[in-house]
Amino acid sequence: MSIVYAARNPAMPGLIKIGRTDREADARLSQLYTTGVPVPFKCVMAVKPERSAAEVERALHQAFEPHRLNPAREFFEVEPENVRAIMRLLGEDVTDQVQAADDRDTELTVIDRAARERADQRRPDFNFKEMGIEPGTELRFRDDVTVTAEVVDERRVRIDNEIISMTEATKRARKIDYAVAPMPHWRTPDGRLLSDVYSETYSPAGP
């Protein structure tokens, strides 16, 4: 039986991996936990599709293509609930089975699980509204103050009349084709780095 899954990694806030596996419904997400990944993945949703899993995977990738970070990778900057809303229509929900398999997985050590939980608690997805940054605020690129981005909602900005993610805005500003964490590269109008505002907002001692 093939399944299509969406998974997230607490060390990669804001990103969802959408893929498929030909293993049984209890396929372990630990197969994604390679030496280059700091903590294990967590299942967002998994379905056993009514039609070809490959077709369903391609359809999901196409639907979220504008939010894909790298054409050669299966990572998308989308909200988990947006992915769930579509996947619910595509087949039998087997999320509980995959999550139960994750709980039974003997390849994940106590240290692995503890690290994942710490990362999950420490690194929530950023939200401009929660950070006290209102729509219309002009952010300035740290390395070139002539490069600006206007906040349009909780997670996106406008550059050159195009609304894009902060990750994409940072790629453009740095003139690179790979994703980097955006918060350290932008300043608020009063000169604070977004990474500092993020830390103040989401620190355990904060609100």
Coordinates of N, CA and C in Angstrom, one line a residue:
M1 N 0.8 -1.2 0.0 CA 0.0 0.0 0.0 C 0.9 1.2 0.0
S2 N 0.6 2.2 -0.8 CA 1.3 3.5 -0.9 C 0.6 4.5 -0.1
I3 N 1.3 5.4 0.5 CA 0.7 6.6 1.2 C 1.3 7.8 0.7
V4 N 0.6 8.9 0.8 CA 1.1 10.3 0.6 C 1.1 11.0 1.9
Y5 N 2.2 11.6 2.3 CA 2.3 12.2 3.6 C 2.7 13.7 3.5
A6 N 2.4 14.4 4.5 CA 3.0 15.7 4.7 C 3.6 15.7 6.1
A7 N 4.8 16.2 6.2 CA 5.6 16.2 7.4 C 6.3 17.5 7.7
R8 N 6.5 17.8 8.9 CA 7.3 19.0 9.2 C 8.4 18.6 10.2
N9 N 9.4 19.5 10.2 CA 10.5 19.3 11.1 C 10.7 20.6 12.0
P10 N 10.6 20.4 13.3 CA 10.7 21.6 14.1 C 11.9 22.5 13.9
A11 N 13.0 21.9 13.4 CA 14.2 22.7 13.1 C 14.1 23.4 11.8
M12 N 13.0 23.2 11.0 CA 12.8 24.0 9.8 C 11.4 24.7 9.8
P13 N 11.2 25.7 10.7 CA 9.9 26.3 10.9 C 9.4 26.9 9.6
G14 N 8.1 26.6 9.4 CA 7.4 27.2 8.2 C 7.4 26.3 7.0
L15 N 8.1 25.2 7.1 CA 8.3 24.3 5.9 C 7.5 23.0 6.1
I16 N 6.9 22.5 5.0 CA 6.2 21.3 5.0 C 6.8 20.4 3.9
K17 N 7.1 19.2 4.2 CA 7.6 18.2 3.2 C 6.4 17.4 2.7
I18 N 6.2 17.3 1.4 CA 5.1 16.5 0.9 C 5.7 15.5 0.0
G19 N 5.4 14.2 0.3 CA 6.0 13.1 -0.4 C 5.1 11.9 -0.4
R20 N 5.7 10.8 -0.8 CA 5.0 9.5 -0.8 C 5.9 8.4 -0.5
T21 N 5.4 7.3 -0.1 CA 6.2 6.1 0.2 C 5.4 4.9 -0.2
D22 N 6.1 3.9 -0.7 CA 5.5 2.6 -1.1 C 5.5 1.6 0.1
R23 N 5.9 2.0 1.2 CA 5.9 1.2 2.4 C 4.5 1.1 3.0
E24 N 4.3 0.2 4.0 CA 3.0 0.1 4.6 C 2.6 1.3 5.3
A25 N 1.4 1.4 5.7 CA 0.8 2.6 6.4 C 1.6 2.9 7.7
D26 N 2.3 1.9 8.2 CA 3.0 2.2 9.4 C 4.5 2.6 9.1
A27 N 4.7 3.0 7.8 CA 6.1 3.4 7.4 C 6.6 4.5 8.4
R28 N 7.8 4.3 8.8 CA 8.4 5.2 9.8 C 8.9 6.5 9.1
L29 N 8.6 7.6 9.7 CA 9.1 8.9 9.2 C 10.6 9.0 9.6
S30 N 11.1 8.0 10.3 CA 12.5 8.1 10.7 C 13.4 7.8 9.4
Q31 N 12.8 7.3 8.3 CA 13.5 7.1 7.1 C 14.0 8.5 6.6
L32 N 13.3 9.6 7.0 CA 13.7 10.9 6.6 C 14.8 11.5 7.5
Y33 N 15.0 10.8 8.6 CA 15.9 11.4 9.6 C 17.3 10.9 9.3
T34 N 18.0 11.7 8.4 CA 19.3 11.3 8.0 C 20.3 12.2 8.8
T35 N 21.6 11.9 8.5 CA 22.7 12.6 9.3 C 22.6 14.2 9.1
G36 N 22.0 14.6 7.9 CA 22.0 16.1 7.7 C 20.8 16.7 8.3
V37 N 19.9 16.0 9.0 CA 18.7 16.5 9.6 C 18.9 16.6 11.1
P38 N 18.7 17.7 11.8 CA 19.1 17.8 13.2 C 18.1 17.1 14.2
V39 N 16.8 17.1 13.8 CA 15.8 16.4 14.7 C 14.8 15.6 13.8
P40 N 14.1 14.6 14.3 CA 13.2 13.8 13.5 C 12.0 14.6 13.0
F41 N 11.4 14.2 11.9 CA 10.2 14.8 11.4 C 9.0 14.4 12.2
K42 N 7.9 15.2 12.1 CA 6.6 14.8 12.6 C 5.6 14.8 11.5
C43 N 4.7 13.9 11.6 CA 3.6 13.7 10.6 C 2.6 14.8 10.8
V44 N 2.3 15.5 9.7 CA 1.2 16.5 9.7 C -0.1 15.8 9.2
M45 N 0.0 15.0 8.2 CA -1.1 14.2 7.7 C -0.6 13.2 6.8
A46 N -1.3 12.0 6.7 CA -1.0 10.9 5.8 C -2.3 10.3 5.3
V47 N -2.3 10.1 4.0 CA -3.5 9.5 3.4 C -3.2 8.3 2.5
K48 N -4.1 7.3 2.5 CA -4.0 6.2 1.5 C -4.9 6.6 0.3
P49 N -4.3 7.1 -0.8 CA -5.1 7.7 -1.8 C -6.0 6.6 -2.6
E50 N -7.1 7.1 -3.1 CA -8.0 6.2 -3.9 C -7.4 5.9 -5.2
R51 N -6.5 6.8 -5.7 CA -5.9 6.6 -7.0 C -4.4 6.5 -6.8
S52 N -3.7 6.6 -7.9 CA -2.2 6.4 -7.8 C -1.6 7.4 -6.8
A53 N -0.8 6.9 -5.9 CA -0.1 7.8 -5.0 C 0.8 8.8 -5.7
A54 N 1.4 8.3 -6.8 CA 2.3 9.2 -7.6 C 1.5 10.3 -8.2
E55 N 0.3 10.1 -8.7 CA -0.6 11.1 -9.2 C -0.9 12.1 -8.2
V56 N -1.3 11.6 -7.0 CA -1.7 12.5 -5.9 C -0.6 13.4 -5.4
E57 N 0.6 12.8 -5.3 CA 1.8 13.5 -5.0 C 2.1 14.6 -6.0
R58 N 2.0 14.3 -7.3 CA 2.2 15.3 -8.3 C 1.2 16.4 -8.2
A59 N 0.0 16.1 -8.0 CA -1.1 17.1 -7.9 C -0.9 18.0 -6.7
L60 N -0.5 17.5 -5.6 CA -0.2 18.3 -4.4 C 1.0 19.3 -4.7
H61 N 2.0 18.7 -5.3 CA 3.2 19.5 -5.7 C 2.8 20.6 -6.6
Q62 N 2.0 20.3 -7.6 CA 1.6 21.3 -8.5 C 0.7 22.4 -7.8
A63 N -0.2 22.0 -6.9 CA -1.0 22.9 -6.2 C -0.2 23.9 -5.4
F64 N 0.8 23.4 -4.8 CA 1.6 24.3 -3.9 C 2.9 24.8 -4.6
E65 N 3.0 24.6 -5.9 CA 4.3 25.0 -6.6 C 4.7 26.4 -6.3
P66 N 3.8 27.4 -6.3 CA 4.3 28.8 -6.0 C 5.0 28.9 -4.6
H67 N 4.8 28.0 -3.8 CA 5.4 28.0 -2.4 C 6.6 27.1 -2.3
R68 N 7.0 26.5 -3.4 CA 8.1 25.5 -3.3 C 9.4 26.3 -3.2
L69 N 10.3 25.9 -2.3 CA 11.5 26.6 -2.1 C 12.6 26.2 -3.1
N70 N 12.6 24.9 -3.5 CA 13.6 24.4 -4.5 C 13.0 23.4 -5.4
P71 N 13.0 23.6 -6.7 CA 12.3 22.7 -7.6 C 12.8 21.3 -7.5
A72 N 14.0 21.1 -7.0 CA 14.5 19.7 -6.8 C 14.2 19.1 -5.5
R73 N 13.5 19.8 -4.6 CA 13.2 19.3 -3.3 C 11.7 19.4 -3.0
E74 N 11.2 18.6 -2.0 CA 9.8 18.5 -1.8 C 9.3 19.4 -0.6
F75 N 10.0 20.5 -0.4 CA 9.6 21.4 0.7 C 8.9 22.6 0.3
F76 N 7.8 22.9 1.0 CA 6.9 24.0 0.6 C 6.7 24.9 1.8
E77 N 6.6 26.2 1.6 CA 6.4 27.2 2.7 C 4.9 27.4 2.7
V78 N 4.2 26.5 3.4 CA 2.7 26.6 3.5 C 2.3 26.3 4.9
E79 N 1.1 26.6 5.2 CA 0.5 26.3 6.6 C 0.0 24.9 6.6
P80 N 0.3 24.2 7.7 CA -0.2 22.8 7.8 C -1.6 22.6 7.5
E81 N -2.5 23.5 8.0 CA -3.9 23.3 7.8 C -4.3 23.4 6.3
N82 N -3.6 24.2 5.5 CA -3.9 24.3 4.1 C -3.6 23.0 3.4
V83 N -2.6 22.3 3.8 CA -2.2 21.0 3.3 C -3.3 20.0 3.7
R84 N -3.6 20.0 5.0 CA -4.6 19.0 5.5 C -6.0 19.2 4.7
A85 N -6.4 20.4 4.5 CA -7.7 20.7 3.9 C -7.8 20.0 2.5
I86 N -6.7 20.0 1.8 CA -6.7 19.3 0.5 C -6.5 17.8 0.6
M87 N -5.6 17.4 1.5 CA -5.3 15.9 1.6 C -6.5 15.2 2.1
R88 N -7.4 15.8 2.9 CA -8.6 15.1 3.4 C -9.5 14.6 2.3
L89 N -9.4 15.3 1.1 CA -10.3 15.0 0.0 C -9.7 13.9 -0.9
L90 N -8.5 13.5 -0.6 CA -7.7 12.6 -1.6 C -7.6 11.2 -1.2
G91 N -8.1 10.8 -0.1 CA -8.0 9.4 0.3 C -8.3 9.1 1.7
E92 N -8.1 7.9 2.2 CA -8.4 7.5 3.5 C -7.3 8.1 4.5
D93 N -7.7 8.7 5.5 CA -6.8 9.3 6.5 C -6.2 8.2 7.3
V94 N -4.8 8.1 7.2 CA -4.1 7.1 8.0 C -3.1 7.8 8.9
T95 N -3.3 9.0 9.2 CA -2.4 9.8 10.0 C -2.1 9.1 11.4
D96 N -3.2 8.6 12.0 CA -3.1 8.0 13.3 C -2.2 6.8 13.3
Q97 N -2.3 6.0 12.2 CA -1.4 4.9 12.0 C 0.1 5.2 11.9
V98 N 0.3 6.3 11.1 CA 1.7 6.7 11.0 C 2.3 7.3 12.3
Q99 N 1.4 8.1 13.0 CA 1.9 8.6 14.2 C 2.1 7.5 15.3
A100 N 1.2 6.5 15.3 CA 1.4 5.4 16.2 C 2.7 4.7 15.9
A101 N 3.0 4.5 14.6 CA 4.3 3.8 14.2 C 5.5 4.7 14.7
D102 N 5.3 6.0 14.6 CA 6.4 6.9 15.1 C 6.6 6.7 16.6
D103 N 5.5 6.5 17.3 CA 5.6 6.3 18.8 C 6.3 5.0 19.1
R104 N 6.1 4.0 18.2 CA 6.7 2.7 18.4 C 8.1 2.5 17.9
D105 N 8.5 3.5 17.1 CA 9.8 3.4 16.3 C 11.0 3.2 17.3
T106 N 11.6 2.1 17.2 CA 12.8 1.8 18.1 C 14.0 2.5 17.6
E107 N 14.0 3.0 16.3 CA 15.2 3.7 15.8 C 15.4 5.1 16.3
L108 N 14.3 5.6 16.8 CA 14.3 7.0 17.4 C 14.6 6.8 18.9
T109 N 15.7 7.3 19.3 CA 16.1 7.2 20.7 C 15.4 8.2 21.6
V110 N 15.5 8.0 22.9 CA 14.9 9.0 23.8 C 15.5 10.4 23.6
I111 N 16.8 10.4 23.2 CA 17.5 11.7 23.0 C 16.9 12.4 21.7
D112 N 16.7 11.5 20.7 CA 16.1 12.1 19.4 C 14.7 12.7 19.7
R113 N 13.9 12.0 20.5 CA 12.5 12.5 20.7 C 12.6 13.8 21.6
A114 N 13.5 13.8 22.6 CA 13.6 14.9 23.4 C 14.1 16.1 22.6
A115 N 15.0 15.9 21.7 CA 15.5 17.0 20.9 C 14.4 17.6 20.0
R116 N 13.6 16.7 19.5 CA 12.5 17.1 18.6 C 11.5 18.0 19.4
E117 N 11.2 17.5 20.6 CA 10.2 18.3 21.4 C 10.8 19.6 21.8
R118 N 12.1 19.7 22.2 CA 12.7 21.0 22.5 C 12.6 21.9 21.3
A119 N 13.0 21.4 20.2 CA 12.9 22.2 19.0 C 11.5 22.7 18.7
D120 N 10.5 21.8 18.9 CA 9.2 22.2 18.6 C 8.7 23.3 19.5
Q121 N 9.1 23.3 20.8 CA 8.7 24.3 21.8 C 9.5 25.6 21.5
R122 N 10.7 25.5 21.0 CA 11.6 26.6 21.0 C 11.4 27.4 19.7
R123 N 11.0 26.8 18.6 CA 11.0 27.4 17.3 C 9.6 27.5 16.7
P124 N 8.7 28.2 17.2 CA 7.4 28.4 16.5 C 7.5 29.2 15.2
D125 N 6.6 29.0 14.3 CA 6.7 29.7 13.1 C 6.5 31.2 13.4
F126 N 7.2 32.1 12.7 CA 7.1 33.5 13.0 C 5.7 34.0 12.5
N127 N 5.2 35.1 13.1 CA 4.0 35.7 12.8 C 4.1 37.2 13.0
F128 N 4.1 38.0 11.9 CA 4.3 39.4 12.1 C 3.4 40.0 13.1
K129 N 2.1 39.6 13.1 CA 1.1 40.2 14.0 C 1.5 40.0 15.4
E130 N 1.9 38.7 15.7 CA 2.3 38.4 17.1 C 3.6 39.1 17.5
M131 N 4.4 39.4 16.5 CA 5.7 40.1 16.8 C 5.5 41.6 16.8
G132 N 4.2 42.1 16.7 CA 3.9 43.5 16.8 C 4.3 44.3 15.6
I133 N 4.4 43.6 14.4 CA 4.7 44.3 13.1 C 3.5 44.3 12.3
E134 N 3.0 45.5 12.0 CA 1.7 45.7 11.3 C 1.9 45.7 9.8
P135 N 0.8 45.3 9.0 CA 0.9 45.5 7.6 C 1.2 46.9 7.2
G136 N 2.0 47.0 6.2 CA 2.4 48.4 5.8 C 3.8 48.7 6.3
T137 N 4.3 48.0 7.3 CA 5.6 48.3 7.8 C 6.7 48.0 6.8
E138 N 7.7 48.9 6.6 CA 8.7 48.7 5.7 C 10.0 48.1 6.4
L139 N 10.3 46.9 5.9 CA 11.5 46.2 6.4 C 12.7 46.6 5.5
R140 N 13.9 46.7 6.1 CA 15.1 47.0 5.3 C 16.1 45.8 5.4
F141 N 16.6 45.5 4.2 CA 17.6 44.4 4.1 C 18.8 44.8 4.9
R142 N 19.3 43.9 5.7 CA 20.4 44.2 6.6 C 21.7 44.7 5.9
D143 N 22.0 44.1 4.7 CA 23.2 44.3 4.0 C 23.1 45.4 3.0
D144 N 21.9 45.9 2.8 CA 21.7 47.0 1.8 C 20.4 47.7 2.1
V145 N 20.4 48.8 2.7 CA 19.2 49.5 3.2 C 18.4 50.0 2.1
T146 N 18.9 50.0 0.8 CA 18.1 50.4 -0.3 C 17.1 49.3 -0.7
V147 N 17.3 48.1 -0.2 CA 16.4 47.0 -0.5 C 15.4 46.9 0.6
T148 N 14.1 47.0 0.2 CA 13.1 47.0 1.2 C 12.0 46.0 0.9
A149 N 11.2 45.7 1.9 CA 10.1 44.8 1.7 C 8.9 45.3 2.6
E150 N 7.7 45.4 2.1 CA 6.6 45.9 2.8 C 5.8 44.7 3.3
V151 N 5.5 44.7 4.6 CA 4.7 43.6 5.3 C 3.3 43.7 4.8
V152 N 2.7 42.6 4.3 CA 1.3 42.6 3.8 C 0.4 41.8 4.7
D153 N 0.9 40.8 5.4 CA 0.0 40.0 6.3 C 0.9 39.3 7.3
E154 N 0.5 38.3 8.0 CA 1.2 37.7 9.1 C 2.5 37.1 8.7
R155 N 2.7 36.7 7.4 CA 3.9 36.0 7.0 C 4.5 36.4 5.7
R156 N 3.9 37.3 4.9 CA 4.4 37.6 3.6 C 4.7 39.1 3.5
V157 N 5.5 39.4 2.5 CA 5.9 40.8 2.2 C 5.7 41.1 0.7
R158 N 5.7 42.4 0.4 CA 5.6 42.8 -1.0 C 6.9 43.4 -1.5
I159 N 7.5 42.9 -2.6 CA 8.7 43.4 -3.2 C 8.4 43.6 -4.7
D160 N 8.7 44.8 -5.2 CA 8.4 45.0 -6.6 C 7.0 44.7 -7.1
N161 N 6.0 45.0 -6.2 CA 4.6 44.8 -6.5 C 4.3 43.3 -6.5
E162 N 5.1 42.4 -6.0 CA 4.8 41.0 -5.9 C 4.8 40.6 -4.5
I163 N 3.8 39.8 -4.1 CA 3.7 39.3 -2.7 C 4.3 38.0 -2.6
I164 N 5.3 37.9 -1.8 CA 6.1 36.6 -1.7 C 6.4 36.3 -0.2
S165 N 6.9 35.1 0.1 CA 7.3 34.8 1.4 C 8.6 35.5 1.8
M166 N 8.8 35.5 3.1 CA 10.1 36.1 3.6 C 11.3 35.3 3.2
T167 N 11.1 34.0 3.1 CA 12.2 33.2 2.6 C 12.6 33.6 1.2
E168 N 11.6 33.7 0.3 CA 11.8 34.1 -1.1 C 12.4 35.5 -1.2
A169 N 11.9 36.4 -0.3 CA 12.4 37.8 -0.3 C 13.9 37.8 0.1
T170 N 14.3 36.9 1.0 CA 15.7 36.9 1.4 C 16.6 36.3 0.3
K171 N 16.1 35.3 -0.4 CA 16.8 34.7 -1.5 C 17.1 35.8 -2.6
R172 N 16.0 36.6 -2.9 CA 16.2 37.7 -3.9 C 17.2 38.7 -3.4
A173 N 17.0 39.1 -2.1 CA 17.9 40.2 -1.6 C 19.4 39.8 -1.6
R174 N 19.6 38.5 -1.3 CA 21.0 38.0 -1.2 C 21.5 37.5 -2.6
K175 N 20.5 37.4 -3.5 CA 20.9 36.9 -4.9 C 21.4 35.5 -4.8
I176 N 20.7 34.6 -4.1 CA 21.0 33.2 -4.0 C 19.8 32.4 -4.4
D177 N 20.0 31.1 -4.7 CA 18.9 30.2 -5.2 C 18.6 29.1 -4.2
Y178 N 19.0 29.3 -2.9 CA 18.7 28.3 -1.9 C 18.2 29.0 -0.7
A179 N 17.4 28.3 0.1 CA 16.7 28.9 1.2 C 17.6 29.1 2.4
V180 N 17.4 30.2 3.1 CA 18.1 30.5 4.3 C 17.1 31.1 5.3
A181 N 17.4 31.0 6.6 CA 16.5 31.6 7.6 C 16.4 33.1 7.4
P182 N 15.2 33.7 7.2 CA 15.1 35.1 6.8 C 15.3 36.1 8.0
M183 N 14.9 35.7 9.2 CA 14.9 36.6 10.3 C 16.2 37.4 10.5
P184 N 17.4 36.8 10.4 CA 18.6 37.6 10.7 C 18.9 38.6 9.6
H185 N 18.2 38.6 8.5 CA 18.7 39.5 7.4 C 17.8 40.7 7.2
W186 N 16.9 41.0 8.1 CA 16.0 42.2 7.9 C 15.9 42.9 9.2
R187 N 15.7 44.3 9.0 CA 15.5 45.2 10.1 C 14.2 45.9 10.1
T188 N 13.7 46.2 11.3 CA 12.4 47.0 11.4 C 12.8 48.4 11.2
P189 N 11.8 49.3 11.0 CA 12.1 50.7 10.9 C 12.9 51.3 12.0
D190 N 12.9 50.8 13.2 CA 13.7 51.3 14.3 C 15.0 50.7 14.4
G191 N 15.4 49.8 13.4 CA 16.7 49.3 13.3 C 16.9 47.9 13.9
R192 N 15.9 47.4 14.5 CA 16.1 46.1 15.2 C 16.0 44.9 14.1
L193 N 16.9 43.9 14.3 CA 16.8 42.7 13.5 C 15.6 42.0 13.8
L194 N 15.0 41.4 12.8 CA 13.8 40.6 13.0 C 14.1 39.4 13.9
S195 N 15.3 38.9 13.8 CA 15.6 37.7 14.7 C 15.6 38.1 16.1
D196 N 15.9 39.4 16.4 CA 15.8 39.8 17.8 C 14.4 40.0 18.3
V197 N 13.6 40.6 17.4 CA 12.1 40.7 17.7 C 11.5 39.3 17.8
Y198 N 11.9 38.4 17.0 CA 11.4 37.0 17.1 C 11.7 36.4 18.5
S199 N 13.0 36.6 18.9 CA 13.4 36.0 20.1 C 12.7 36.6 21.3
E200 N 12.5 37.9 21.3 CA 11.7 38.6 22.3 C 10.3 38.1 22.4
T201 N 9.7 37.9 21.2 CA 8.3 37.5 21.2 C 8.1 36.1 21.6
Y202 N 9.0 35.2 21.2 CA 8.7 33.8 21.5 C 9.6 33.1 22.5
S203 N 10.4 33.9 23.3 CA 11.2 33.4 24.3 C 10.3 32.8 25.4
P204 N 10.8 31.7 26.1 CA 9.9 31.1 27.1 C 9.5 32.1 28.2
A205 N 10.3 33.2 28.4 CA 10.0 34.1 29.5 C 9.0 35.2 29.0
G206 N 8.8 35.2 27.7 CA 7.9 36.2 27.1 C 6.5 35.9 27.2
P207 N 5.6 36.6 26.4 CA 4.2 36.4 26.6 C 3.8 35.0 26.1

